[in-house]
């Protein structure tokens, strides 16, 4: 990797400020209902403890919008972290100020403290230099392990790096190296699967991947706009009229580049997107005027599956249908299984896509499932993420 990681610097005895993603779901009583993100940060935290660093953790939680919101205090997170570490975690009620500063300075080697929710301060999301400077005063080094916010230029991941050297934590390192590996040196055949609701959300991703892949498989709601571009009627399906020309242009471009673009040949239709709706499979030429296409059909699953089977690299973003509802989850689950069964390097980006793979029960058979929804999309667009740009080069 081109960026320095926590392994490339000497942290022993230093105060290390660590930006983690502890944005975990809480129930109404304030209990952590899923600690996946806390556990994902443990390798970096344990490494720092082992190196006898003095560890100052910070994260956001929920959307408190720049002011104190009692529902989003970090207390329950600190408790869970302490449990997982089997060591005490000193929880602060603020992020900046004399008291926090003194606490950070008095940490012993291998001690861990957790700051209050950084989004209690308006300076965080606005990346105000004064807030960043006060955070930076708590550490000698910044370790950024929060890939999920790397596409945002906030004080805790970008601003702080103006004052102290910044390096990647292990989770960040894994995300950057896996995502850049498939974009810069993919083993061929390279297949991309793009789905989800709208073409407009994914134009950047399609543009970037078209230049690199051998085949592009399109499903989900956005496929309707491509079907329309091919002259078909799509009934009441989700359709972006104003993107039909763009879809035509992308289809031409694929042809010029020699990229096989596969669209659905059959779809699951229903009168409405509801879990109890009566659904049936029709050829794409026969979508009824009063129906919506809500999933790819079995023949399309076969066509996509054949490409996936032959691939050496597969990148997938965007579900193939309204997978949240049982009658329209089949295509997405089948594609997830095809990825799980293939020998290819398989990488999944996008929040809903990651959830779909979990739901299909095959997450452990995928090479890499990105933990950052928006961040992974920006990365697949080929954009440099502000939080990554702020890390020191090797
Ligand atoms: P990701 O978060 O993985 O990037 P998106 O947010 O782009 O994925 O898309 C996910 C959403 O797309 C899901 O809520 C799903 O219900 C919706 N979707 C998929 N296929 C269709 C369809 N045919 N019609 C309407 N919505 C769809
Ligand atoms: Mg989404």
mmCIF file with all atom_site columns, N, CA, C and O in Angstrom, residues 136-171:
data_model
loop_
_atom_site.group_PDB
_atom_site.id
_atom_site.type_symbol
_atom_site.label_atom_id
_atom_site.label_alt_id
_atom_site.label_comp_id
_atom_site.label_asym_id
_atom_site.label_entity_id
_atom_site.label_seq_id
_atom_site.pdbx_PDB_ins_code
_atom_site.Cartn_x
_atom_site.Cartn_y
_atom_site.Cartn_z
_atom_site.occupancy
_atom_site.B_iso_or_equiv
_atom_site.pdbx_formal_charge
_atom_site.auth_seq_id
_atom_site.auth_comp_id
_atom_site.auth_asym_id
_atom_site.auth_atom_id
_atom_site.pdbx_PDB_model_num
ATOM 1   N N  . UNK A 1 136 ? -6.268  17.617 17.873 1.00 0.00 ? 136 UNK A N  1
ATOM 2   C CA . UNK A 1 136 ? -4.884  17.223 17.572 1.00 0.00 ? 136 UNK A CA 1
ATOM 3   C C  . UNK A 1 136 ? -3.985  17.379 18.799 1.00 0.00 ? 136 UNK A C  1
ATOM 4   O O  . UNK A 1 136 ? -2.983  16.666 18.938 1.00 0.00 ? 136 UNK A O  1
ATOM 5   N N  . UNK A 1 137 ? -4.365  18.288 19.715 1.00 0.00 ? 137 UNK A N  1
ATOM 6   C CA . UNK A 1 137 ? -3.567  18.506 20.928 1.00 0.00 ? 137 UNK A CA 1
ATOM 7   C C  . UNK A 1 137 ? -3.580  17.280 21.844 1.00 0.00 ? 137 UNK A C  1
ATOM 8   O O  . UNK A 1 137 ? -2.787  17.175 22.774 1.00 0.00 ? 137 UNK A O  1
ATOM 9   N N  . UNK A 1 138 ? -4.488  16.339 21.572 1.00 0.00 ? 138 UNK A N  1
ATOM 10  C CA . UNK A 1 138 ? -4.606  15.158 22.423 1.00 0.00 ? 138 UNK A CA 1
ATOM 11  C C  . UNK A 1 138 ? -3.702  14.013 21.982 1.00 0.00 ? 138 UNK A C  1
ATOM 12  O O  . UNK A 1 138 ? -3.625  12.982 22.646 1.00 0.00 ? 138 UNK A O  1
ATOM 13  N N  . UNK A 1 139 ? -3.049  14.185 20.834 1.00 0.00 ? 139 UNK A N  1
ATOM 14  C CA . UNK A 1 139 ? -2.230  13.083 20.334 1.00 0.00 ? 139 UNK A CA 1
ATOM 15  C C  . UNK A 1 139 ? -0.945  13.560 19.682 1.00 0.00 ? 139 UNK A C  1
ATOM 16  O O  . UNK A 1 139 ? -0.833  14.716 19.269 1.00 0.00 ? 139 UNK A O  1
ATOM 17  N N  . UNK A 1 140 ? 0.015   12.631 19.588 1.00 0.00 ? 140 UNK A N  1
ATOM 18  C CA . UNK A 1 140 ? 1.245   12.919 18.837 1.00 0.00 ? 140 UNK A CA 1
ATOM 19  C C  . UNK A 1 140 ? 1.101   12.425 17.405 1.00 0.00 ? 140 UNK A C  1
ATOM 20  O O  . UNK A 1 140 ? 1.794   12.885 16.506 1.00 0.00 ? 140 UNK A O  1
ATOM 21  N N  . UNK A 1 141 ? 0.197   11.466 17.224 1.00 0.00 ? 141 UNK A N  1
ATOM 22  C CA . UNK A 1 141 ? -0.016  10.833 15.921 1.00 0.00 ? 141 UNK A CA 1
ATOM 23  C C  . UNK A 1 141 ? -1.519  10.571 15.776 1.00 0.00 ? 141 UNK A C  1
ATOM 24  O O  . UNK A 1 141 ? -2.188  10.270 16.757 1.00 0.00 ? 141 UNK A O  1
ATOM 25  N N  . UNK A 1 142 ? -2.020  10.675 14.532 1.00 0.00 ? 142 UNK A N  1
ATOM 26  C CA . UNK A 1 142 ? -3.398  10.260 14.254 1.00 0.00 ? 142 UNK A CA 1
ATOM 27  C C  . UNK A 1 142 ? -3.374  8.919  13.525 1.00 0.00 ? 142 UNK A C  1
ATOM 28  O O  . UNK A 1 142 ? -2.672  8.774  12.519 1.00 0.00 ? 142 UNK A O  1
ATOM 29  N N  . UNK A 1 143 ? -4.113  7.961  14.045 1.00 0.00 ? 143 UNK A N  1
ATOM 30  C CA . UNK A 1 143 ? -4.326  6.718  13.310 1.00 0.00 ? 143 UNK A CA 1
ATOM 31  C C  . UNK A 1 143 ? -5.780  6.727  12.852 1.00 0.00 ? 143 UNK A C  1
ATOM 32  O O  . UNK A 1 143 ? -6.689  6.819  13.675 1.00 0.00 ? 143 UNK A O  1
ATOM 33  N N  . UNK A 1 144 ? -5.992  6.680  11.544 1.00 0.00 ? 144 UNK A N  1
ATOM 34  C CA . UNK A 1 144 ? -7.364  6.673  11.037 1.00 0.00 ? 144 UNK A CA 1
ATOM 35  C C  . UNK A 1 144 ? -7.763  5.250  10.675 1.00 0.00 ? 144 UNK A C  1
ATOM 36  O O  . UNK A 1 144 ? -7.187  4.643  9.773  1.00 0.00 ? 144 UNK A O  1
ATOM 37  N N  . UNK A 1 145 ? -8.753  4.731  11.404 1.00 0.00 ? 145 UNK A N  1
ATOM 38  C CA . UNK A 1 145 ? -9.240  3.377  11.128 1.00 0.00 ? 145 UNK A CA 1
ATOM 39  C C  . UNK A 1 145 ? -10.721 3.407  10.744 1.00 0.00 ? 145 UNK A C  1
ATOM 40  O O  . UNK A 1 145 ? -11.378 2.377  10.748 1.00 0.00 ? 145 UNK A O  1
ATOM 41  N N  . UNK A 1 146 ? -11.234 4.598  10.422 1.00 0.00 ? 146 UNK A N  1
ATOM 42  C CA . UNK A 1 146 ? -12.662 4.750  10.118 1.00 0.00 ? 146 UNK A CA 1
ATOM 43  C C  . UNK A 1 146 ? -12.852 4.919  8.613  1.00 0.00 ? 146 UNK A C  1
ATOM 44  O O  . UNK A 1 146 ? -13.028 6.034  8.108  1.00 0.00 ? 146 UNK A O  1
ATOM 45  N N  . UNK A 1 147 ? -12.835 3.791  7.897  1.00 0.00 ? 147 UNK A N  1
ATOM 46  C CA . UNK A 1 147 ? -13.010 3.872  6.445  1.00 0.00 ? 147 UNK A CA 1
ATOM 47  C C  . UNK A 1 147 ? -14.388 4.429  6.081  1.00 0.00 ? 147 UNK A C  1
ATOM 48  O O  . UNK A 1 147 ? -14.537 5.166  5.109  1.00 0.00 ? 147 UNK A O  1
ATOM 49  N N  . UNK A 1 148 ? -15.386 4.092  6.882  1.00 0.00 ? 148 UNK A N  1
ATOM 50  C CA . UNK A 1 148 ? -16.766 4.479  6.589  1.00 0.00 ? 148 UNK A CA 1
ATOM 51  C C  . UNK A 1 148 ? -16.996 5.979  6.475  1.00 0.00 ? 148 UNK A C  1
ATOM 52  O O  . UNK A 1 148 ? -17.957 6.422  5.850  1.00 0.00 ? 148 UNK A O  1
ATOM 53  N N  . UNK A 1 149 ? -16.125 6.786  7.083  1.00 0.00 ? 149 UNK A N  1
ATOM 54  C CA . UNK A 1 149 ? -16.256 8.245  6.968  1.00 0.00 ? 149 UNK A CA 1
ATOM 55  C C  . UNK A 1 149 ? -15.148 8.854  6.111  1.00 0.00 ? 149 UNK A C  1
ATOM 56  O O  . UNK A 1 149 ? -15.028 10.074 6.030  1.00 0.00 ? 149 UNK A O  1
ATOM 57  N N  . UNK A 1 150 ? -14.343 8.015  5.473  1.00 0.00 ? 150 UNK A N  1
ATOM 58  C CA . UNK A 1 150 ? -13.178 8.520  4.732  1.00 0.00 ? 150 UNK A CA 1
ATOM 59  C C  . UNK A 1 150 ? -13.561 9.384  3.527  1.00 0.00 ? 150 UNK A C  1
ATOM 60  O O  . UNK A 1 150 ? -12.743 10.158 3.031  1.00 0.00 ? 150 UNK A O  1
ATOM 61  N N  . UNK A 1 151 ? -14.815 9.256  3.060  1.00 0.00 ? 151 UNK A N  1
ATOM 62  C CA . UNK A 1 151 ? -15.253 10.081 1.924  1.00 0.00 ? 151 UNK A CA 1
ATOM 63  C C  . UNK A 1 151 ? -15.717 11.460 2.383  1.00 0.00 ? 151 UNK A C  1
ATOM 64  O O  . UNK A 1 151 ? -16.150 12.267 1.568  1.00 0.00 ? 151 UNK A O  1
ATOM 65  N N  . UNK A 1 152 ? -15.650 11.726 3.688  1.00 0.00 ? 152 UNK A N  1
ATOM 66  C CA . UNK A 1 152 ? -16.000 13.048 4.220  1.00 0.00 ? 152 UNK A CA 1
ATOM 67  C C  . UNK A 1 152 ? -14.746 13.741 4.724  1.00 0.00 ? 152 UNK A C  1
ATOM 68  O O  . UNK A 1 152 ? -13.918 13.104 5.371  1.00 0.00 ? 152 UNK A O  1
ATOM 69  N N  . UNK A 1 153 ? -14.639 15.026 4.459  1.00 0.00 ? 153 UNK A N  1
ATOM 70  C CA . UNK A 1 153 ? -13.512 15.800 4.997  1.00 0.00 ? 153 UNK A CA 1
ATOM 71  C C  . UNK A 1 153 ? -13.962 16.427 6.309  1.00 0.00 ? 153 UNK A C  1
ATOM 72  O O  . UNK A 1 153 ? -14.470 17.544 6.340  1.00 0.00 ? 153 UNK A O  1
ATOM 73  N N  . UNK A 1 154 ? -13.842 15.682 7.394  1.00 0.00 ? 154 UNK A N  1
ATOM 74  C CA . UNK A 1 154 ? -14.246 16.161 8.702  1.00 0.00 ? 154 UNK A CA 1
ATOM 75  C C  . UNK A 1 154 ? -13.017 16.448 9.562  1.00 0.00 ? 154 UNK A C  1
ATOM 76  O O  . UNK A 1 154 ? -11.899 16.053 9.219  1.00 0.00 ? 154 UNK A O  1
ATOM 77  N N  . UNK A 1 155 ? -13.250 17.155 10.687 1.00 0.00 ? 155 UNK A N  1
ATOM 78  C CA . UNK A 1 155 ? -12.117 17.527 11.537 1.00 0.00 ? 155 UNK A CA 1
ATOM 79  C C  . UNK A 1 155 ? -11.367 16.302 12.047 1.00 0.00 ? 155 UNK A C  1
ATOM 80  O O  . UNK A 1 155 ? -10.135 16.275 12.064 1.00 0.00 ? 155 UNK A O  1
ATOM 81  N N  . UNK A 1 156 ? -12.104 15.239 12.433 1.00 0.00 ? 156 UNK A N  1
ATOM 82  C CA . UNK A 1 156 ? -11.454 14.094 13.077 1.00 0.00 ? 156 UNK A CA 1
ATOM 83  C C  . UNK A 1 156 ? -10.654 13.216 12.120 1.00 0.00 ? 156 UNK A C  1
ATOM 84  O O  . UNK A 1 156 ? -9.845  12.407 12.564 1.00 0.00 ? 156 UNK A O  1
ATOM 85  N N  . UNK A 1 157 ? -10.878 13.339 10.822 1.00 0.00 ? 157 UNK A N  1
ATOM 86  C CA . UNK A 1 157 ? -10.071 12.514 9.908  1.00 0.00 ? 157 UNK A CA 1
ATOM 87  C C  . UNK A 1 157 ? -9.209  13.341 8.950  1.00 0.00 ? 157 UNK A C  1
ATOM 88  O O  . UNK A 1 157 ? -8.203  12.864 8.454  1.00 0.00 ? 157 UNK A O  1
ATOM 89  N N  . UNK A 1 158 ? -9.628  14.578 8.681  1.00 0.00 ? 158 UNK A N  1
ATOM 90  C CA . UNK A 1 158 ? -8.894  15.416 7.731  1.00 0.00 ? 158 UNK A CA 1
ATOM 91  C C  . UNK A 1 158 ? -8.224  16.583 8.462  1.00 0.00 ? 158 UNK A C  1
ATOM 92  O O  . UNK A 1 158 ? -7.025  16.799 8.326  1.00 0.00 ? 158 UNK A O  1
ATOM 93  N N  . UNK A 1 159 ? -9.030  17.321 9.235  1.00 0.00 ? 159 UNK A N  1
ATOM 94  C CA . UNK A 1 159 ? -8.516  18.506 9.928  1.00 0.00 ? 159 UNK A CA 1
ATOM 95  C C  . UNK A 1 159 ? -7.354  18.193 10.859 1.00 0.00 ? 159 UNK A C  1
ATOM 96  O O  . UNK A 1 159 ? -6.325  18.880 10.839 1.00 0.00 ? 159 UNK A O  1
ATOM 97  N N  . UNK A 1 160 ? -7.503  17.140 11.649 1.00 0.00 ? 160 UNK A N  1
ATOM 98  C CA . UNK A 1 160 ? -6.446  16.771 12.609 1.00 0.00 ? 160 UNK A CA 1
ATOM 99  C C  . UNK A 1 160 ? -5.132  16.498 11.890 1.00 0.00 ? 160 UNK A C  1
ATOM 100 O O  . UNK A 1 160 ? -4.045  16.823 12.397 1.00 0.00 ? 160 UNK A O  1
ATOM 101 N N  . UNK A 1 161 ? -5.227  15.940 10.684 1.00 0.00 ? 161 UNK A N  1
ATOM 102 C CA . UNK A 1 161 ? -4.025  15.573 9.925  1.00 0.00 ? 161 UNK A CA 1
ATOM 103 C C  . UNK A 1 161 ? -3.228  16.786 9.452  1.00 0.00 ? 161 UNK A C  1
ATOM 104 O O  . UNK A 1 161 ? -2.106  16.652 8.977  1.00 0.00 ? 161 UNK A O  1
ATOM 105 N N  . UNK A 1 162 ? -3.810  17.981 9.582  1.00 0.00 ? 162 UNK A N  1
ATOM 106 C CA . UNK A 1 162 ? -3.059  19.197 9.263  1.00 0.00 ? 162 UNK A CA 1
ATOM 107 C C  . UNK A 1 162 ? -2.077  19.529 10.394 1.00 0.00 ? 162 UNK A C  1
ATOM 108 O O  . UNK A 1 162 ? -1.161  20.321 10.214 1.00 0.00 ? 162 UNK A O  1
ATOM 109 N N  . UNK A 1 163 ? -2.317  18.952 11.570 1.00 0.00 ? 163 UNK A N  1
ATOM 110 C CA . UNK A 1 163 ? -1.517  19.313 12.744 1.00 0.00 ? 163 UNK A CA 1
ATOM 111 C C  . UNK A 1 163 ? -0.567  18.204 13.195 1.00 0.00 ? 163 UNK A C  1
ATOM 112 O O  . UNK A 1 163 ? 0.510   18.495 13.718 1.00 0.00 ? 163 UNK A O  1
ATOM 113 N N  . UNK A 1 164 ? -0.977  16.950 13.032 1.00 0.00 ? 164 UNK A N  1
ATOM 114 C CA . UNK A 1 164 ? -0.105  15.831 13.428 1.00 0.00 ? 164 UNK A CA 1
ATOM 115 C C  . UNK A 1 164 ? -0.095  14.791 12.307 1.00 0.00 ? 164 UNK A C  1
ATOM 116 O O  . UNK A 1 164 ? -1.016  14.732 11.500 1.00 0.00 ? 164 UNK A O  1
ATOM 117 N N  . UNK A 1 165 ? 0.989   13.984 12.235 1.00 0.00 ? 165 UNK A N  1
ATOM 118 C CA . UNK A 1 165 ? 1.083   12.995 11.156 1.00 0.00 ? 165 UNK A CA 1
ATOM 119 C C  . UNK A 1 165 ? -0.033  11.955 11.251 1.00 0.00 ? 165 UNK A C  1
ATOM 120 O O  . UNK A 1 165 ? -0.398  11.537 12.353 1.00 0.00 ? 165 UNK A O  1
ATOM 121 N N  . UNK A 1 166 ? -0.584  11.560 10.092 1.00 0.00 ? 166 UNK A N  1
ATOM 122 C CA . UNK A 1 166 ? -1.689  10.600 10.075 1.00 0.00 ? 166 UNK A CA 1
ATOM 123 C C  . UNK A 1 166 ? -1.288  9.346  9.310  1.00 0.00 ? 166 UNK A C  1
ATOM 124 O O  . UNK A 1 166 ? -0.678  9.420  8.241  1.00 0.00 ? 166 UNK A O  1
ATOM 125 N N  . UNK A 1 167 ? -1.645  8.191  9.871  1.00 0.00 ? 167 UNK A N  1
ATOM 126 C CA . UNK A 1 167 ? -1.391  6.902  9.216  1.00 0.00 ? 167 UNK A CA 1
ATOM 127 C C  . UNK A 1 167 ? -2.658  6.045  9.297  1.00 0.00 ? 167 UNK A C  1
ATOM 128 O O  . UNK A 1 167 ? -3.560  6.343  10.072 1.00 0.00 ? 167 UNK A O  1
ATOM 129 N N  . UNK A 1 168 ? -2.673  4.968  8.511  1.00 0.00 ? 168 UNK A N  1
ATOM 130 C CA . UNK A 1 168 ? -3.848  4.089  8.481  1.00 0.00 ? 168 UNK A CA 1
ATOM 131 C C  . UNK A 1 168 ? -3.794  3.042  9.582  1.00 0.00 ? 168 UNK A C  1
ATOM 132 O O  . UNK A 1 168 ? -2.728  2.508  9.893  1.00 0.00 ? 168 UNK A O  1
ATOM 133 N N  . UNK A 1 169 ? -4.953  2.722  10.147 1.00 0.00 ? 169 UNK A N  1
ATOM 134 C CA . UNK A 1 169 ? -5.089  1.546  11.006 1.00 0.00 ? 169 UNK A CA 1
ATOM 135 C C  . UNK A 1 169 ? -5.297  0.315  10.141 1.00 0.00 ? 169 UNK A C  1
ATOM 136 O O  . UNK A 1 169 ? -5.361  0.406  8.914  1.00 0.00 ? 169 UNK A O  1
ATOM 137 N N  . UNK A 1 170 ? -5.417  -0.840 10.778 1.00 0.00 ? 170 UNK A N  1
ATOM 138 C CA . UNK A 1 170 ? -5.482  -2.098 10.021 1.00 0.00 ? 170 UNK A CA 1
ATOM 139 C C  . UNK A 1 170 ? -6.753  -2.258 9.193  1.00 0.00 ? 170 UNK A C  1
ATOM 140 O O  . UNK A 1 170 ? -6.727  -2.800 8.101  1.00 0.00 ? 170 UNK A O  1
ATOM 141 N N  . UNK A 1 171 ? -7.875  -1.772 9.739  1.00 0.00 ? 171 UNK A N  1
ATOM 142 C CA . UNK A 1 171 ? -9.131  -1.878 9.002  1.00 0.00 ? 171 UNK A CA 1
ATOM 143 C C  . UNK A 1 171 ? -9.090  -0.983 7.755  1.00 0.00 ? 171 UNK A C  1
ATOM 144 O O  . UNK A 1 171 ? -9.451  -1.391 6.650  1.00 0.00 ? 171 UNK A O  1
#
